[in-house]
Amino acid sequence: MFDYRQFSVLRKTNGSRPLLQTHKHIIKIPERFEFWERDRKGGYNTKIKTAPLDNIKNGFRELKYELKLFANEVKDYFTTDPLLLARPGETDLLWCFNSPDVLDKFVTTSDSDHNEGFSNCKLDMSPAGRAQFHGYLDTRIPKDGRIKKSGYCSMRSKRIRKSFKRDSTYDWNIYNTLVIKVRGDGRSYLLNISCEGYYDLTWNDIYHYVLYTRGGPYWQIAKIPFSKFVLGAKGRLQDKQTRMRLDRITHFGIACGDRYDGVFNLEVEYIGLEYDPTHDEEFAYEMYKTEKFIVGV
């Protein structure tokens, strides 16, 4: 006769033998219980561990450069007037890719850098003397039981900073349009503007806009209002959209991830800002507040 007292639904056991035998090689994804963000990098820790003595040597080696940078900051504070107005129709360049030194202000990354895929990319000078973001996009998924989607490459500007390793931000309040001159290969690329906030929930806020390239030998100039950028976090579009804080810009980047395997190539001549007096739109995506029990509106 079956003894019901030995069977427990909650324990999922029949006596001492478990009902479901799990294989020891199955990788279990760790669950997340924290409400707050622990790391600004979202778990992608790329810091290189060095000995304390090496840190002291490197600190004294950089002290001369930091003092020189601090002196230039003080000089600019007393001699340079702030830019209060932008001339309508004129493009103020942020990055003009006419020399290899400008490429040092950007970094490239792909899924293979974090063992999450097989894509690769580079950023160098093209035969025409402009920045060339190129590589190979591979959407194959590593067979590790952890990664579900793969296939991305990106280039991103480095974080601007003040002297003594103090982080700073761009202030684009007097502009309302992003201007970029590119020559693409027919693929669609994603323009990313990071607005890292003070609180941990805003560390990964990025505004996106899709850039469609024509391909062929001709250059194209794209003018995109900041009001058209859509808010996302960690690759997911947010239900509640807000305007971009133009005084808290930390990074600008271009990503390739259109799910088509193969070679990609994008040439960039310059990236700039412009004030368009005919564009008075503050935000293109109006949010309608509805009751919590209403779904799909």
XYZ file of C-alpha atoms in Angstrom:
297
model
C 0.000 0.000 0.000
C 1.294 3.466 -0.945
C 2.208 5.609 2.052
C 1.048 9.170 1.359
C 2.972 10.487 4.341
C 6.266 9.812 2.589
C 5.253 11.839 -0.455
C 5.614 15.635 -0.368
C 4.620 17.876 -3.253
C 6.596 20.757 -1.827
C 9.730 18.671 -1.472
C 9.161 16.943 -4.837
C 10.436 13.694 -3.364
C 9.150 10.191 -2.862
C 10.809 9.139 0.330
C 14.517 9.830 -0.053
C 14.574 9.682 -3.873
C 13.885 12.910 -5.818
C 11.164 12.724 -8.436
C 13.158 14.741 -10.996
C 16.744 13.743 -11.596
C 18.807 16.737 -12.750
C 22.050 16.279 -14.591
C 25.099 17.656 -12.831
C 26.410 19.292 -16.006
C 23.336 21.494 -16.524
C 24.296 25.123 -15.945
C 21.908 26.900 -13.622
C 21.479 30.616 -14.244
C 21.859 32.534 -10.964
C 18.800 34.421 -9.833
C 18.915 38.090 -8.990
C 17.538 39.286 -5.682
C 19.064 42.780 -5.427
C 16.918 45.800 -6.103
C 19.889 48.092 -6.599
C 22.637 47.987 -9.200
C 25.908 46.786 -7.772
C 28.167 47.681 -10.673
C 28.130 50.583 -13.115
C 29.336 48.242 -15.852
C 26.416 45.870 -15.331
C 28.655 42.975 -14.361
C 31.195 43.434 -17.164
C 34.263 43.910 -14.995
C 37.233 44.810 -17.192
C 39.577 46.163 -14.529
C 43.130 44.856 -14.595
C 44.485 43.876 -11.203
C 47.881 45.398 -10.475
C 50.162 45.348 -7.491
C 49.977 48.270 -5.022
C 53.582 49.205 -5.776
C 52.813 49.448 -9.492
C 49.840 51.694 -8.723
C 52.102 54.069 -6.800
C 54.621 54.194 -9.653
C 51.922 54.827 -12.234
C 50.375 57.515 -10.029
C 53.615 59.511 -9.818
C 54.119 59.027 -13.545
C 50.717 60.580 -14.320
C 50.979 63.353 -11.732
C 52.837 65.631 -14.147
C 50.137 65.281 -16.801
C 47.313 65.804 -14.298
C 48.883 68.993 -12.945
C 49.242 70.316 -16.475
C 45.609 69.473 -17.175
C 44.538 71.245 -13.990
C 46.493 74.360 -14.996
C 44.707 74.436 -18.355
C 41.341 74.140 -16.606
C 42.088 77.130 -14.396
C 43.297 79.138 -17.395
C 40.174 78.329 -19.425
C 37.934 79.203 -16.491
C 39.229 82.783 -16.301
C 39.900 83.479 -19.998
C 37.199 81.599 -21.930
C 33.623 82.805 -22.143
C 30.921 80.127 -22.128
C 28.995 79.488 -25.331
C 25.470 80.707 -24.653
C 23.936 80.668 -28.136
C 24.416 78.552 -31.225
C 24.201 80.060 -34.678
C 21.232 78.586 -36.551
C 22.188 76.311 -39.414
C 25.868 76.041 -38.468
C 27.309 72.677 -37.475
C 29.699 72.666 -34.529
C 31.949 69.630 -34.853
C 32.468 67.300 -31.924
C 34.786 64.857 -33.667
C 36.315 65.371 -37.110
C 37.976 62.134 -38.161
C 40.775 63.577 -40.278
C 43.726 62.254 -38.257
C 44.564 59.043 -36.376
C 44.722 60.966 -33.089
C 40.939 61.342 -33.064
C 40.528 57.556 -33.098
C 42.181 57.359 -29.676
C 39.091 59.019 -28.212
C 36.981 55.970 -29.119
C 36.974 52.323 -28.116
C 35.520 49.322 -29.929
C 33.865 46.292 -28.397
C 32.098 43.171 -29.643
C 30.453 40.082 -28.214
C 33.674 38.086 -28.586
C 35.433 40.424 -26.127
C 33.206 39.060 -23.349
C 33.022 35.454 -24.590
C 29.436 36.026 -25.714
C 29.826 35.490 -29.452
C 32.152 35.388 -32.425
C 31.912 38.895 -33.918
C 34.897 41.221 -34.256
C 35.414 44.845 -35.252
C 38.076 47.510 -35.701
C 38.271 51.289 -35.943
C 41.031 52.678 -38.137
C 41.659 55.139 -40.946
C 40.172 54.403 -44.355
C 42.015 54.937 -47.667
C 40.015 58.173 -47.995
C 41.498 59.471 -44.733
C 38.359 59.086 -42.604
C 37.359 56.842 -39.711
C 36.438 53.329 -40.821
C 34.352 51.178 -38.472
C 34.440 47.693 -39.948
C 34.468 44.042 -39.005
C 32.484 40.828 -39.226
C 29.076 40.320 -37.625
C 28.392 36.749 -36.506
C 25.089 35.770 -34.907
C 26.161 32.283 -33.857
C 25.335 31.595 -30.222
C 28.003 30.040 -27.982
C 26.994 26.637 -26.668
C 27.459 27.436 -22.996
C 23.828 27.317 -21.874
C 23.968 30.953 -20.809
C 23.833 33.171 -23.899
C 20.531 33.362 -25.796
C 21.289 36.081 -28.359
C 24.516 37.155 -29.956
C 25.915 39.309 -32.721
C 26.894 42.929 -32.025
C 29.802 45.304 -32.589
C 30.070 48.877 -31.410
C 32.307 51.902 -31.192
C 31.918 54.396 -28.356
C 33.571 57.578 -27.238
C 35.613 57.546 -24.077
C 34.330 59.283 -20.972
C 35.499 62.848 -20.840
C 37.109 63.816 -17.581
C 38.740 66.653 -15.743
C 42.065 66.645 -13.974
C 42.861 64.043 -11.327
C 40.523 61.447 -12.880
C 37.302 63.382 -12.261
C 34.442 62.390 -14.530
C 32.707 65.066 -16.550
C 29.776 65.287 -18.980
C 28.921 67.020 -22.239
C 26.515 69.954 -22.193
C 24.463 70.112 -25.401
C 21.607 72.266 -24.121
C 21.972 74.950 -26.790
C 21.589 72.399 -29.604
C 18.645 70.300 -30.733
C 19.992 68.258 -33.663
C 22.715 65.666 -34.153
C 24.598 65.829 -37.465
C 26.678 62.940 -38.790
C 28.294 62.429 -42.191
C 28.780 58.779 -43.087
C 29.266 56.438 -46.016
C 27.726 53.068 -45.308
C 27.219 49.683 -46.889
C 23.420 49.504 -46.871
C 23.135 48.166 -43.334
C 21.230 49.855 -40.541
C 23.241 51.073 -37.561
C 22.168 52.137 -34.103
C 23.163 55.538 -32.750
C 23.539 55.514 -28.970
C 23.717 58.496 -26.614
C 24.385 57.631 -22.985
C 22.910 59.793 -20.221
C 24.253 58.251 -17.062
C 22.430 59.666 -14.059
C 23.264 59.937 -10.387
C 21.132 57.060 -9.098
C 21.919 53.435 -9.839
C 18.690 52.901 -11.783
C 19.885 55.407 -14.387
C 23.426 54.090 -14.846
C 22.473 52.216 -18.022
C 20.110 54.758 -19.613
C 20.873 55.046 -23.329
C 18.906 56.849 -26.030
C 18.744 55.082 -29.404
C 17.979 55.981 -32.981
C 18.346 53.851 -36.110
C 20.602 55.175 -38.876
C 19.815 53.749 -42.318
C 22.678 53.865 -44.811
C 22.283 53.792 -48.576
C 25.503 52.060 -49.525
C 27.537 52.819 -52.589
C 30.240 55.407 -53.191
C 28.311 58.492 -52.063
C 28.414 60.181 -48.669
C 25.253 61.053 -46.794
C 24.581 63.660 -44.114
C 21.992 62.703 -41.516
C 20.415 65.334 -39.270
C 18.545 63.749 -36.379
C 16.698 65.825 -33.747
C 17.329 64.775 -30.171
C 13.572 64.560 -29.660
C 13.469 61.476 -31.920
C 15.764 59.366 -29.739
C 14.010 56.676 -27.711
C 14.997 55.657 -24.180
C 16.324 52.191 -23.451
C 18.218 50.426 -20.675
C 20.398 47.338 -21.095
C 19.116 46.853 -24.617
C 15.412 47.035 -23.741
C 13.086 49.896 -24.636
C 11.403 51.427 -21.613
C 7.647 51.689 -21.179
C 7.900 55.161 -19.683
C 9.736 57.467 -22.046
C 11.345 60.733 -20.969
C 13.252 63.481 -22.710
C 16.992 63.318 -22.997
C 18.976 65.344 -20.491
C 21.324 67.196 -22.792
C 23.466 68.409 -19.901
C 24.276 64.858 -18.749
C 25.705 63.308 -21.931
C 28.484 60.861 -21.102
C 29.088 58.821 -24.270
C 28.214 58.652 -27.956
C 28.409 55.414 -29.879
C 27.518 53.552 -33.057
C 26.529 49.879 -32.986
C 26.001 47.230 -35.652
C 23.604 44.418 -34.779
C 21.051 43.983 -37.555
C 21.066 40.164 -37.308
C 22.688 39.637 -40.738
C 25.929 37.674 -40.755
C 28.744 39.067 -42.819
C 31.184 41.896 -43.282
C 30.121 45.451 -42.410
C 31.827 48.732 -43.187
C 30.931 52.274 -42.102
C 33.017 55.362 -42.807
C 32.506 58.438 -40.652
C 33.811 61.873 -41.616
C 32.507 63.951 -38.730
C 29.988 64.070 -35.892
C 28.586 67.431 -34.878
C 25.755 69.403 -33.328
C 23.389 71.964 -34.785
C 20.607 74.262 -33.682
C 17.577 74.209 -35.967
C 15.191 77.098 -35.165
C 12.397 75.495 -37.232
C 12.334 72.408 -35.030
C 10.364 73.150 -31.862
C 9.414 69.601 -30.881
C 10.463 68.722 -27.333
C 9.766 64.984 -27.389
C 8.288 62.870 -30.173
C 6.850 60.093 -28.039
C 3.906 61.346 -26.007
C 3.019 59.155 -23.031
C -0.629 58.778 -22.067
C -1.212 57.964 -18.420
C -3.737 55.167 -17.992
C -5.019 53.204 -15.045
C -2.922 50.282 -13.879
C -5.624 47.729 -14.698
C -5.841 48.824 -18.333
C -3.584 46.705 -20.549
C -2.649 47.083 -24.185
C -3.647 50.718 -24.617
